[in-house]
Amino acid sequence: MRVRKAVFPAAGLGTRFLPATKAMPKEMLPLVDKPIIQYGVEEALAAGCDQIIIVTGRGKTAIEDHFDQSYELEQLLEEKGKTELLTIVRQISDMIHVAYVRQKQAMGLGHAVLMARELVGDEPFAVLLADDVISGPVPCLKQRIKAFEATQSSIIATQQVDGPAISAYGVIDGSPVRSGKFNGRLHNIKNLVEKPKWEEAPSNQAIIGRYILTPEIFKALDRTPLGAGGELQLTDGLRLLLKKEKVYGYNFEGVRHDTGDKLGFLKATVEFALQRKDLGSGLRDYLKTLKL
Ligand code: G1P
């Protein structure tokens, strides 16, 4: 089956970025000049998904406005002959069909995914956490869709994280699938734990915010008790799913930028700006003048 739908949980409060996020969704913070969530939406499109489902909450209308048409702005840009900007603005609303569903209470990632159940229906789907912006030669989601096509099983993106930092993640206990075409990147998962203590982490393979899930996950989440932080954790739902179906980890190729963290956000801003034709050399020259 083809993966057509991509779910973006976006109901979180974004307290780490207060006061910037007091009246603005954290997903709308710009990396250079593009909101964080748009990077994820573009990745989902590049991977062949054509239906975007955004799980929103109170105070998130700016996300809906962003992916909608903006008549006044378009008219103004047209009158002023700013055709390049007009194209950029139109491309966003023309990009894709977006559906929204509200998560009334922020009760965890597993709960957010459950909110999308009706819109997803009985088919495999992708989940993208917008905070994790991933750059690389092949879109991260596309790499995992290939693995899904070969296995017809849920696939979770993983990355090596060494040291105590591992306890900020979900962690898999798995072993590489030696045969097949995935060069040791595909892992059989035996178990998964959400935010373990460093000493208790089953491996150094951390879960990164890109998932392909079979619809069986909804039934598993129905039966999942509240976990870390008193929330319904997707990782715990996946552990129950493991009892019914195979779940694989996929150590993806690419660089992950943790834009949910202030330092990660700043680093990503600099890296993305340095890659831009219109900004890169100016920023590079400026950085060189800093006495660091
Ligand atoms: C979520 C998941 C966690 C995963 C992380 C990746 O945690 O629950 O398993 O490792 O995203 O970014 P959060 O960062 O929302 O606390």
PDB file of C-alpha atoms and ligand atoms in Angstrom:
ATOM      1  CA  MET A   1       0.000   0.000   0.000  1.00  0.00           C
ATOM      2  CA  ARG A   2       1.124   3.539  -0.739  1.00  0.00           C
ATOM      3  CA  VAL A   3       1.710   6.089   2.030  1.00  0.00           C
ATOM      4  CA  ARG A   4      -0.480   9.061   1.034  1.00  0.00           C
ATOM      5  CA  LYS A   5      -1.193  10.804   4.315  1.00  0.00           C
ATOM      6  CA  ALA A   6       1.190  12.684   6.583  1.00  0.00           C
ATOM      7  CA  VAL A   7       0.201  13.678  10.106  1.00  0.00           C
ATOM      8  CA  PHE A   8       1.825  16.659  11.858  1.00  0.00           C
ATOM      9  CA  PRO A   9       1.178  16.862  15.613  1.00  0.00           C
ATOM     10  CA  ALA A  10       1.229  20.622  16.271  1.00  0.00           C
ATOM     11  CA  ALA A  11      -0.788  21.207  19.414  1.00  0.00           C
ATOM     12  CA  GLY A  12       2.176  21.561  21.812  1.00  0.00           C
ATOM     13  CA  LEU A  13       2.464  24.790  23.790  1.00  0.00           C
ATOM     14  CA  GLY A  14       6.045  25.630  22.814  1.00  0.00           C
ATOM     15  CA  THR A  15       6.957  26.786  26.318  1.00  0.00           C
ATOM     16  CA  ARG A  16      10.679  26.464  25.559  1.00  0.00           C
ATOM     17  CA  PHE A  17      10.412  29.451  23.240  1.00  0.00           C
ATOM     18  CA  LEU A  18       8.412  31.797  25.453  1.00  0.00           C
ATOM     19  CA  PRO A  19       7.824  34.697  25.140  1.00  0.00           C
ATOM     20  CA  ALA A  20       8.121  34.314  21.329  1.00  0.00           C
ATOM     21  CA  THR A  21       5.452  31.605  21.390  1.00  0.00           C
ATOM     22  CA  LYS A  22       2.992  33.399  23.654  1.00  0.00           C
ATOM     23  CA  ALA A  23       0.798  34.421  20.718  1.00  0.00           C
ATOM     24  CA  MET A  24       2.504  32.510  17.876  1.00  0.00           C
ATOM     25  CA  PRO A  25       2.658  28.742  17.327  1.00  0.00           C
ATOM     26  CA  LYS A  26       6.197  27.383  17.704  1.00  0.00           C
ATOM     27  CA  GLU A  27       5.724  25.634  14.353  1.00  0.00           C
ATOM     28  CA  MET A  28       5.572  29.092  12.731  1.00  0.00           C
ATOM     29  CA  LEU A  29       8.963  30.256  14.032  1.00  0.00           C
ATOM     30  CA  PRO A  30      11.018  30.954  10.908  1.00  0.00           C
ATOM     31  CA  LEU A  31      14.204  29.153   9.987  1.00  0.00           C
ATOM     32  CA  VAL A  32      15.670  32.012   7.932  1.00  0.00           C
ATOM     33  CA  ASP A  33      12.392  32.990   6.219  1.00  0.00           C
ATOM     34  CA  LYS A  34      10.313  29.826   6.155  1.00  0.00           C
ATOM     35  CA  PRO A  35       8.216  28.542   9.076  1.00  0.00           C
ATOM     36  CA  ILE A  36       9.576  25.352  10.628  1.00  0.00           C
ATOM     37  CA  ILE A  37       6.448  23.348   9.761  1.00  0.00           C
ATOM     38  CA  GLN A  38       6.765  24.171   6.062  1.00  0.00           C
ATOM     39  CA  TYR A  39      10.081  22.291   5.897  1.00  0.00           C
ATOM     40  CA  GLY A  40       8.291  19.157   7.107  1.00  0.00           C
ATOM     41  CA  VAL A  41       5.332  19.652   4.756  1.00  0.00           C
ATOM     42  CA  GLU A  42       7.722  20.031   1.803  1.00  0.00           C
ATOM     43  CA  GLU A  43       9.535  16.844   2.884  1.00  0.00           C
ATOM     44  CA  ALA A  44       6.224  14.946   2.998  1.00  0.00           C
ATOM     45  CA  LEU A  45       5.339  16.191  -0.502  1.00  0.00           C
ATOM     46  CA  ALA A  46       8.774  15.239  -1.823  1.00  0.00           C
ATOM     47  CA  ALA A  47       8.216  11.749  -0.412  1.00  0.00           C
ATOM     48  CA  GLY A  48       4.970  11.394  -2.385  1.00  0.00           C
ATOM     49  CA  CYS A  49       2.364  12.152   0.321  1.00  0.00           C
ATOM     50  CA  ASP A  50      -0.497  14.246  -1.026  1.00  0.00           C
ATOM     51  CA  GLN A  51      -2.679  14.684   2.035  1.00  0.00           C
ATOM     52  CA  ILE A  52      -1.483  16.608   5.036  1.00  0.00           C
ATOM     53  CA  ILE A  53      -3.251  16.321   8.388  1.00  0.00           C
ATOM     54  CA  ILE A  54      -2.280  18.854  11.036  1.00  0.00           C
ATOM     55  CA  VAL A  55      -3.281  18.182  14.648  1.00  0.00           C
ATOM     56  CA  THR A  56      -3.714  21.649  16.127  1.00  0.00           C
ATOM     57  CA  GLY A  57      -4.895  23.180  19.365  1.00  0.00           C
ATOM     58  CA  ARG A  58      -5.828  26.558  20.791  1.00  0.00           C
ATOM     59  CA  GLY A  59      -3.812  29.497  19.461  1.00  0.00           C
ATOM     60  CA  LYS A  60      -2.701  27.692  16.314  1.00  0.00           C
ATOM     61  CA  THR A  61      -4.794  29.490  13.676  1.00  0.00           C
ATOM     62  CA  ALA A  62      -1.652  31.083  12.179  1.00  0.00           C
ATOM     63  CA  ILE A  63      -0.775  27.604  10.830  1.00  0.00           C
ATOM     64  CA  GLU A  64      -4.142  27.352   9.053  1.00  0.00           C
ATOM     65  CA  ASP A  65      -3.765  30.879   7.669  1.00  0.00           C
ATOM     66  CA  HIS A  66      -0.273  30.070   6.442  1.00  0.00           C
ATOM     67  CA  PHE A  67      -1.410  27.162   4.261  1.00  0.00           C
ATOM     68  CA  ASP A  68      -4.535  29.022   3.088  1.00  0.00           C
ATOM     69  CA  GLN A  69      -4.904  31.602   0.309  1.00  0.00           C
ATOM     70  CA  SER A  70      -4.194  35.180   1.304  1.00  0.00           C
ATOM     71  CA  TYR A  71      -6.293  37.296  -1.094  1.00  0.00           C
ATOM     72  CA  GLU A  72      -5.309  40.728   0.246  1.00  0.00           C
ATOM     73  CA  LEU A  73      -1.593  39.955   0.260  1.00  0.00           C
ATOM     74  CA  GLU A  74      -1.718  38.379  -3.205  1.00  0.00           C
ATOM     75  CA  GLN A  75      -3.633  41.366  -4.593  1.00  0.00           C
ATOM     76  CA  LEU A  76      -1.162  43.804  -3.083  1.00  0.00           C
ATOM     77  CA  LEU A  77       1.857  41.929  -4.452  1.00  0.00           C
ATOM     78  CA  GLU A  78       0.171  41.748  -7.866  1.00  0.00           C
ATOM     79  CA  GLU A  79      -0.543  45.503  -7.911  1.00  0.00           C
ATOM     80  CA  LYS A  80       3.048  46.277  -6.940  1.00  0.00           C
ATOM     81  CA  GLY A  81       4.403  43.901  -9.610  1.00  0.00           C
ATOM     82  CA  LYS A  82       6.272  41.795  -7.030  1.00  0.00           C
ATOM     83  CA  THR A  83       5.906  38.635  -9.069  1.00  0.00           C
ATOM     84  CA  GLU A  84       8.636  36.592  -7.384  1.00  0.00           C
ATOM     85  CA  LEU A  85       7.115  37.066  -3.948  1.00  0.00           C
ATOM     86  CA  LEU A  86       3.644  36.421  -5.364  1.00  0.00           C
ATOM     87  CA  THR A  87       4.848  33.069  -6.724  1.00  0.00           C
ATOM     88  CA  ILE A  88       6.308  32.117  -3.308  1.00  0.00           C
ATOM     89  CA  VAL A  89       3.083  33.043  -1.514  1.00  0.00           C
ATOM     90  CA  ARG A  90       0.860  31.221  -4.026  1.00  0.00           C
ATOM     91  CA  GLN A  91       3.032  28.104  -4.002  1.00  0.00           C
ATOM     92  CA  ILE A  92       2.297  27.622  -0.299  1.00  0.00           C
ATOM     93  CA  SER A  93      -1.481  27.600  -0.636  1.00  0.00           C
ATOM     94  CA  ASP A  94      -1.413  25.688  -3.938  1.00  0.00           C
ATOM     95  CA  MET A  95       0.969  23.168  -2.437  1.00  0.00           C
ATOM     96  CA  ILE A  96      -1.418  20.658  -1.058  1.00  0.00           C
ATOM     97  CA  HIS A  97      -4.706  19.713   0.523  1.00  0.00           C
ATOM     98  CA  VAL A  98      -4.496  20.216   4.282  1.00  0.00           C
ATOM     99  CA  ALA A  99      -7.016  18.929   6.829  1.00  0.00           C
ATOM    100  CA  TYR A 100      -7.043  20.021  10.463  1.00  0.00           C
ATOM    101  CA  VAL A 101      -8.169  18.250  13.590  1.00  0.00           C
ATOM    102  CA  ARG A 102      -8.066  19.678  17.107  1.00  0.00           C
ATOM    103  CA  GLN A 103      -6.389  18.073  20.086  1.00  0.00           C
ATOM    104  CA  LYS A 104      -8.299  19.715  22.911  1.00  0.00           C
ATOM    105  CA  GLN A 105      -5.792  18.852  25.620  1.00  0.00           C
ATOM    106  CA  ALA A 106      -2.031  18.391  25.173  1.00  0.00           C
ATOM    107  CA  MET A 107      -1.945  14.793  26.441  1.00  0.00           C
ATOM    108  CA  GLY A 108       1.108  13.551  24.590  1.00  0.00           C
ATOM    109  CA  LEU A 109       2.290  12.476  21.166  1.00  0.00           C
ATOM    110  CA  GLY A 110       0.353   9.190  21.203  1.00  0.00           C
ATOM    111  CA  HIS A 111      -2.836  11.107  22.008  1.00  0.00           C
ATOM    112  CA  ALA A 112      -2.142  13.582  19.174  1.00  0.00           C
ATOM    113  CA  VAL A 113      -1.759  10.683  16.717  1.00  0.00           C
ATOM    114  CA  LEU A 114      -5.045   9.165  17.966  1.00  0.00           C
ATOM    115  CA  MET A 115      -6.807  12.458  17.094  1.00  0.00           C
ATOM    116  CA  ALA A 116      -5.981  11.848  13.420  1.00  0.00           C
ATOM    117  CA  ARG A 117      -7.613   8.390  13.389  1.00  0.00           C
ATOM    118  CA  GLU A 118     -10.801   9.351  11.477  1.00  0.00           C
ATOM    119  CA  LEU A 119      -8.893  11.353   8.877  1.00  0.00           C
ATOM    120  CA  VAL A 120      -6.281   8.636   8.351  1.00  0.00           C
ATOM    121  CA  GLY A 121      -8.701   5.704   8.157  1.00  0.00           C
ATOM    122  CA  ASP A 122      -7.491   2.187   7.482  1.00  0.00           C
ATOM    123  CA  GLU A 123      -4.207   2.811   5.693  1.00  0.00           C
ATOM    124  CA  PRO A 124      -0.512   3.280   6.498  1.00  0.00           C
ATOM    125  CA  PHE A 125       0.485   6.868   7.183  1.00  0.00           C
ATOM    126  CA  ALA A 126       3.460   9.042   8.064  1.00  0.00           C
ATOM    127  CA  VAL A 127       3.948  11.085  11.223  1.00  0.00           C
ATOM    128  CA  LEU A 128       6.381  14.003  11.118  1.00  0.00           C
ATOM    129  CA  LEU A 129       7.421  16.023  14.165  1.00  0.00           C
ATOM    130  CA  ALA A 130       8.009  19.479  12.730  1.00  0.00           C
ATOM    131  CA  ASP A 131      10.679  20.324  15.362  1.00  0.00           C
ATOM    132  CA  ASP A 132      12.999  17.795  13.775  1.00  0.00           C
ATOM    133  CA  VAL A 133      14.096  19.454  10.539  1.00  0.00           C
ATOM    134  CA  ILE A 134      16.124  17.032   8.463  1.00  0.00           C
ATOM    135  CA  SER A 135      18.382  17.914   5.570  1.00  0.00           C
ATOM    136  CA  GLY A 136      20.150  15.478   3.296  1.00  0.00           C
ATOM    137  CA  PRO A 137      20.441  14.235  -0.262  1.00  0.00           C
ATOM    138  CA  VAL A 138      17.272  12.100  -0.092  1.00  0.00           C
ATOM    139  CA  PRO A 139      14.293  13.361   1.966  1.00  0.00           C
ATOM    140  CA  CYS A 140      14.249  11.413   5.257  1.00  0.00           C
ATOM    141  CA  LEU A 141      10.636  10.353   4.811  1.00  0.00           C
ATOM    142  CA  LYS A 142      11.314   9.055   1.318  1.00  0.00           C
ATOM    143  CA  GLN A 143      14.068   6.759   2.666  1.00  0.00           C
ATOM    144  CA  ARG A 144      11.613   5.233   5.100  1.00  0.00           C
ATOM    145  CA  ILE A 145       8.789   4.941   2.585  1.00  0.00           C
ATOM    146  CA  LYS A 146      11.154   2.748   0.542  1.00  0.00           C
ATOM    147  CA  ALA A 147      11.767   0.605   3.625  1.00  0.00           C
ATOM    148  CA  PHE A 148       7.995   0.447   4.212  1.00  0.00           C
ATOM    149  CA  GLU A 149       7.397  -0.683   0.636  1.00  0.00           C
ATOM    150  CA  ALA A 150       9.861  -3.546   1.198  1.00  0.00           C
ATOM    151  CA  THR A 151       8.588  -4.590   4.641  1.00  0.00           C
ATOM    152  CA  GLN A 152       4.925  -3.405   4.787  1.00  0.00           C
ATOM    153  CA  SER A 153       5.635  -2.724   8.471  1.00  0.00           C
ATOM    154  CA  SER A 154       5.888   0.343  10.696  1.00  0.00           C
ATOM    155  CA  ILE A 155       9.253   2.095  10.337  1.00  0.00           C
ATOM    156  CA  ILE A 156      10.719   4.522  12.864  1.00  0.00           C
ATOM    157  CA  ALA A 157      13.600   6.873  12.064  1.00  0.00           C
ATOM    158  CA  THR A 158      16.576   6.490  14.395  1.00  0.00           C
ATOM    159  CA  GLN A 159      19.898   8.167  14.896  1.00  0.00           C
ATOM    160  CA  GLN A 160      22.901   7.483  17.100  1.00  0.00           C
ATOM    161  CA  VAL A 161      22.977   9.687  20.204  1.00  0.00           C
ATOM    162  CA  ASP A 162      25.852   9.128  22.631  1.00  0.00           C
ATOM    163  CA  GLY A 163      26.043   9.946  26.332  1.00  0.00           C
ATOM    164  CA  PRO A 164      23.442  11.307  28.745  1.00  0.00           C
ATOM    165  CA  ALA A 165      21.618  13.193  25.934  1.00  0.00           C
ATOM    166  CA  ILE A 166      19.930   9.878  25.036  1.00  0.00           C
ATOM    167  CA  SER A 167      17.496  10.316  27.945  1.00  0.00           C
ATOM    168  CA  ALA A 168      15.683  13.103  26.044  1.00  0.00           C
ATOM    169  CA  TYR A 169      14.505  10.571  23.424  1.00  0.00           C
ATOM    170  CA  GLY A 170      12.612   7.395  22.802  1.00  0.00           C
ATOM    171  CA  VAL A 171      15.234   4.632  22.444  1.00  0.00           C
ATOM    172  CA  ILE A 172      15.067   1.344  20.546  1.00  0.00           C
ATOM    173  CA  ASP A 173      16.497  -2.024  21.434  1.00  0.00           C
ATOM    174  CA  GLY A 174      17.219  -3.610  18.080  1.00  0.00           C
ATOM    175  CA  SER A 175      19.678  -5.332  15.791  1.00  0.00           C
ATOM    176  CA  PRO A 176      20.547  -4.563  12.165  1.00  0.00           C
ATOM    177  CA  VAL A 177      18.833  -6.595   9.426  1.00  0.00           C
ATOM    178  CA  ARG A 178      21.880  -7.972   7.637  1.00  0.00           C
ATOM    179  CA  SER A 179      20.227  -9.206   4.464  1.00  0.00           C
ATOM    180  CA  GLY A 180      18.465  -7.005   1.933  1.00  0.00           C
ATOM    181  CA  LYS A 181      19.254  -3.708   0.339  1.00  0.00           C
ATOM    182  CA  PHE A 182      19.379  -1.303   3.246  1.00  0.00           C
ATOM    183  CA  ASN A 183      23.119  -1.531   4.082  1.00  0.00           C
ATOM    184  CA  GLY A 184      22.587  -2.295   7.743  1.00  0.00           C
ATOM    185  CA  ARG A 185      20.376   0.787   8.202  1.00  0.00           C
ATOM    186  CA  LEU A 186      17.221  -1.249   8.837  1.00  0.00           C
ATOM    187  CA  HIS A 187      16.909  -2.607  12.406  1.00  0.00           C
ATOM    188  CA  ASN A 188      14.650  -5.287  13.829  1.00  0.00           C
ATOM    189  CA  ILE A 189      13.142  -3.779  16.969  1.00  0.00           C
ATOM    190  CA  LYS A 190      12.771  -5.948  20.075  1.00  0.00           C
ATOM    191  CA  ASN A 191      11.692  -3.201  22.457  1.00  0.00           C
ATOM    192  CA  LEU A 192      11.395   0.579  22.800  1.00  0.00           C
ATOM    193  CA  VAL A 193      11.533   2.858  25.843  1.00  0.00           C
ATOM    194  CA  GLU A 194      10.507   6.510  26.117  1.00  0.00           C
ATOM    195  CA  LYS A 195      13.076   8.808  27.755  1.00  0.00           C
ATOM    196  CA  PRO A 196      15.020   6.189  29.745  1.00  0.00           C
ATOM    197  CA  LYS A 197      17.683   7.124  32.272  1.00  0.00           C
ATOM    198  CA  TRP A 198      21.066   7.158  30.543  1.00  0.00           C
ATOM    199  CA  GLU A 199      22.302   4.108  32.489  1.00  0.00           C
ATOM    200  CA  GLU A 200      19.150   2.186  31.568  1.00  0.00           C
ATOM    201  CA  ALA A 201      18.956   3.060  27.858  1.00  0.00           C
ATOM    202  CA  PRO A 202      18.830  -0.180  25.826  1.00  0.00           C
ATOM    203  CA  SER A 203      21.060   1.265  23.061  1.00  0.00           C
ATOM    204  CA  ASN A 204      22.361   4.522  21.605  1.00  0.00           C
ATOM    205  CA  GLN A 205      19.730   4.497  18.802  1.00  0.00           C
ATOM    206  CA  ALA A 206      17.360   7.388  19.504  1.00  0.00           C
ATOM    207  CA  ILE A 207      13.964   7.807  17.875  1.00  0.00           C
ATOM    208  CA  ILE A 208      13.790  10.855  15.599  1.00  0.00           C
ATOM    209  CA  GLY A 209      10.507  12.501  14.606  1.00  0.00           C
ATOM    210  CA  ARG A 210       9.713  10.612  11.403  1.00  0.00           C
ATOM    211  CA  TYR A 211       7.479   7.538  11.515  1.00  0.00           C
ATOM    212  CA  ILE A 212       5.614   5.368   9.027  1.00  0.00           C
ATOM    213  CA  LEU A 213       2.839   3.612  10.913  1.00  0.00           C
ATOM    214  CA  THR A 214       0.333   0.923  10.038  1.00  0.00           C
ATOM    215  CA  PRO A 215      -3.269   1.684  11.106  1.00  0.00           C
ATOM    216  CA  GLU A 216      -2.943  -1.044  13.786  1.00  0.00           C
ATOM    217  CA  ILE A 217      -1.202   1.637  15.868  1.00  0.00           C
ATOM    218  CA  PHE A 218      -4.593   3.187  16.674  1.00  0.00           C
ATOM    219  CA  LYS A 219      -5.803   0.001  18.362  1.00  0.00           C
ATOM    220  CA  ALA A 220      -2.510  -0.235  20.237  1.00  0.00           C
ATOM    221  CA  LEU A 221      -2.798   3.397  21.407  1.00  0.00           C
ATOM    222  CA  ASP A 222      -6.340   2.702  22.625  1.00  0.00           C
ATOM    223  CA  ARG A 223      -4.847   0.161  25.039  1.00  0.00           C
ATOM    224  CA  THR A 224      -1.737   2.166  26.018  1.00  0.00           C
ATOM    225  CA  PRO A 225      -1.563   3.436  29.613  1.00  0.00           C
ATOM    226  CA  LEU A 226      -0.176   6.906  30.353  1.00  0.00           C
ATOM    227  CA  GLY A 227       3.623   6.877  30.458  1.00  0.00           C
ATOM    228  CA  ALA A 228       6.550   9.316  30.824  1.00  0.00           C
ATOM    229  CA  GLY A 229       5.422  12.764  31.966  1.00  0.00           C
ATOM    230  CA  GLY A 230       1.900  11.418  32.619  1.00  0.00           C
ATOM    231  CA  GLU A 231       1.256  11.517  28.865  1.00  0.00           C
ATOM    232  CA  LEU A 232       0.078   9.008  26.271  1.00  0.00           C
ATOM    233  CA  GLN A 233       3.380   8.237  24.554  1.00  0.00           C
ATOM    234  CA  LEU A 234       3.638   7.049  20.951  1.00  0.00           C
ATOM    235  CA  THR A 235       6.709   5.017  21.952  1.00  0.00           C
ATOM    236  CA  ASP A 236       4.589   3.066  24.471  1.00  0.00           C
ATOM    237  CA  GLY A 237       1.932   2.471  21.790  1.00  0.00           C
ATOM    238  CA  LEU A 238       4.620   1.131  19.481  1.00  0.00           C
ATOM    239  CA  ARG A 239       5.763  -1.278  22.202  1.00  0.00           C
ATOM    240  CA  LEU A 240       2.239  -2.731  22.290  1.00  0.00           C
ATOM    241  CA  LEU A 241       2.142  -2.808  18.481  1.00  0.00           C
ATOM    242  CA  LEU A 242       5.313  -4.946  18.583  1.00  0.00           C
ATOM    243  CA  LYS A 243       3.281  -7.749  20.173  1.00  0.00           C
ATOM    244  CA  LYS A 244       1.088  -7.882  17.023  1.00  0.00           C
ATOM    245  CA  GLU A 245       3.366  -6.833  14.168  1.00  0.00           C
ATOM    246  CA  LYS A 246       6.967  -6.240  13.238  1.00  0.00           C
ATOM    247  CA  VAL A 247       8.296  -2.724  13.758  1.00  0.00           C
ATOM    248  CA  TYR A 248      11.597  -1.608  12.223  1.00  0.00           C
ATOM    249  CA  GLY A 249      14.027   1.170  13.001  1.00  0.00           C
ATOM    250  CA  TYR A 250      15.714   2.968  10.123  1.00  0.00           C
ATOM    251  CA  ASN A 251      18.983   4.730  10.733  1.00  0.00           C
ATOM    252  CA  PHE A 252      18.498   7.457   8.153  1.00  0.00           C
ATOM    253  CA  GLU A 253      21.030   9.309   6.052  1.00  0.00           C
ATOM    254  CA  GLY A 254      20.994  13.048   6.641  1.00  0.00           C
ATOM    255  CA  VAL A 255      21.444  15.732   9.272  1.00  0.00           C
ATOM    256  CA  ARG A 256      18.819  16.301  11.934  1.00  0.00           C
ATOM    257  CA  HIS A 257      18.374  19.794  13.331  1.00  0.00           C
ATOM    258  CA  ASP A 258      16.567  19.918  16.665  1.00  0.00           C
ATOM    259  CA  THR A 259      14.726  23.204  16.236  1.00  0.00           C
ATOM    260  CA  GLY A 260      12.656  22.516  19.367  1.00  0.00           C
ATOM    261  CA  ASP A 261      15.739  23.434  21.377  1.00  0.00           C
ATOM    262  CA  LYS A 262      17.010  27.046  21.448  1.00  0.00           C
ATOM    263  CA  LEU A 263      20.619  26.207  20.647  1.00  0.00           C
ATOM    264  CA  GLY A 264      19.546  23.712  17.979  1.00  0.00           C
ATOM    265  CA  PHE A 265      17.280  26.369  16.484  1.00  0.00           C
ATOM    266  CA  LEU A 266      20.117  28.917  16.342  1.00  0.00           C
ATOM    267  CA  LYS A 267      22.538  26.406  14.799  1.00  0.00           C
ATOM    268  CA  ALA A 268      19.965  25.417  12.150  1.00  0.00           C
ATOM    269  CA  THR A 269      19.301  29.088  11.345  1.00  0.00           C
ATOM    270  CA  VAL A 270      23.015  29.716  10.741  1.00  0.00           C
ATOM    271  CA  GLU A 271      23.498  26.522   8.714  1.00  0.00           C
ATOM    272  CA  PHE A 272      20.457  27.105   6.514  1.00  0.00           C
ATOM    273  CA  ALA A 273      21.368  30.769   5.963  1.00  0.00           C
ATOM    274  CA  LEU A 274      24.948  29.821   5.005  1.00  0.00           C
ATOM    275  CA  GLN A 275      23.564  27.523   2.294  1.00  0.00           C
ATOM    276  CA  ARG A 276      21.473  30.300   0.748  1.00  0.00           C
ATOM    277  CA  LYS A 277      22.708  31.970  -2.429  1.00  0.00           C
ATOM    278  CA  ASP A 278      21.325  35.363  -1.376  1.00  0.00           C
ATOM    279  CA  LEU A 279      22.598  35.294   2.218  1.00  0.00           C
ATOM    280  CA  GLY A 280      25.440  32.784   2.504  1.00  0.00           C
ATOM    281  CA  SER A 281      28.458  34.882   1.561  1.00  0.00           C
ATOM    282  CA  GLY A 282      27.293  37.968   3.495  1.00  0.00           C
ATOM    283  CA  LEU A 283      26.699  35.907   6.631  1.00  0.00           C
ATOM    284  CA  ARG A 284      30.005  34.042   6.219  1.00  0.00           C
ATOM    285  CA  ASP A 285      31.887  37.363   5.965  1.00  0.00           C
ATOM    286  CA  TYR A 286      30.100  38.669   9.035  1.00  0.00           C
ATOM    287  CA  LEU A 287      30.798  35.521  11.092  1.00  0.00           C
ATOM    288  CA  LYS A 288      34.495  35.808  10.246  1.00  0.00           C
ATOM    289  CA  THR A 289      34.602  39.289  11.801  1.00  0.00           C
ATOM    290  CA  LEU A 290      33.365  37.963  15.158  1.00  0.00           C
ATOM    291  CA  LYS A 291      36.163  37.544  17.646  1.00  0.00           C
ATOM    292  CA  LEU A 292      35.205  34.084  18.931  1.00  0.00           C
TER     293      LEU A 292
HETATM  294  C1  G1P B   1       9.241  12.920  20.944  1.00  0.00           C
HETATM  295  C2  G1P B   1       9.087  11.407  21.115  1.00  0.00           C
HETATM  296  C3  G1P B   1      10.470  10.774  21.356  1.00  0.00           C
HETATM  297  C4  G1P B   1      11.410  11.135  20.221  1.00  0.00           C
HETATM  298  C5  G1P B   1      11.479  12.678  20.051  1.00  0.00           C
HETATM  299  C6  G1P B   1      12.264  13.034  18.794  1.00  0.00           C
HETATM  300  O1  G1P B   1       9.667  13.450  22.177  1.00  0.00           O
HETATM  301  O2  G1P B   1       8.223  11.145  22.193  1.00  0.00           O
HETATM  302  O3  G1P B   1      10.328   9.369  21.400  1.00  0.00           O
HETATM  303  O4  G1P B   1      12.698  10.631  20.506  1.00  0.00           O
HETATM  304  O5  G1P B   1      10.162  13.241  19.916  1.00  0.00           O
HETATM  305  O6  G1P B   1      12.357  14.411  18.596  1.00  0.00           O
HETATM  306  P1  G1P B   1       9.602  15.041  22.520  1.00  0.00           P
HETATM  307  O7  G1P B   1      10.835  15.654  21.908  1.00  0.00           O
HETATM  308  O8  G1P B   1       8.340  15.559  21.896  1.00  0.00           O
HETATM  309  O9  G1P B   1       9.611  15.120  24.009  1.00  0.00           O
END
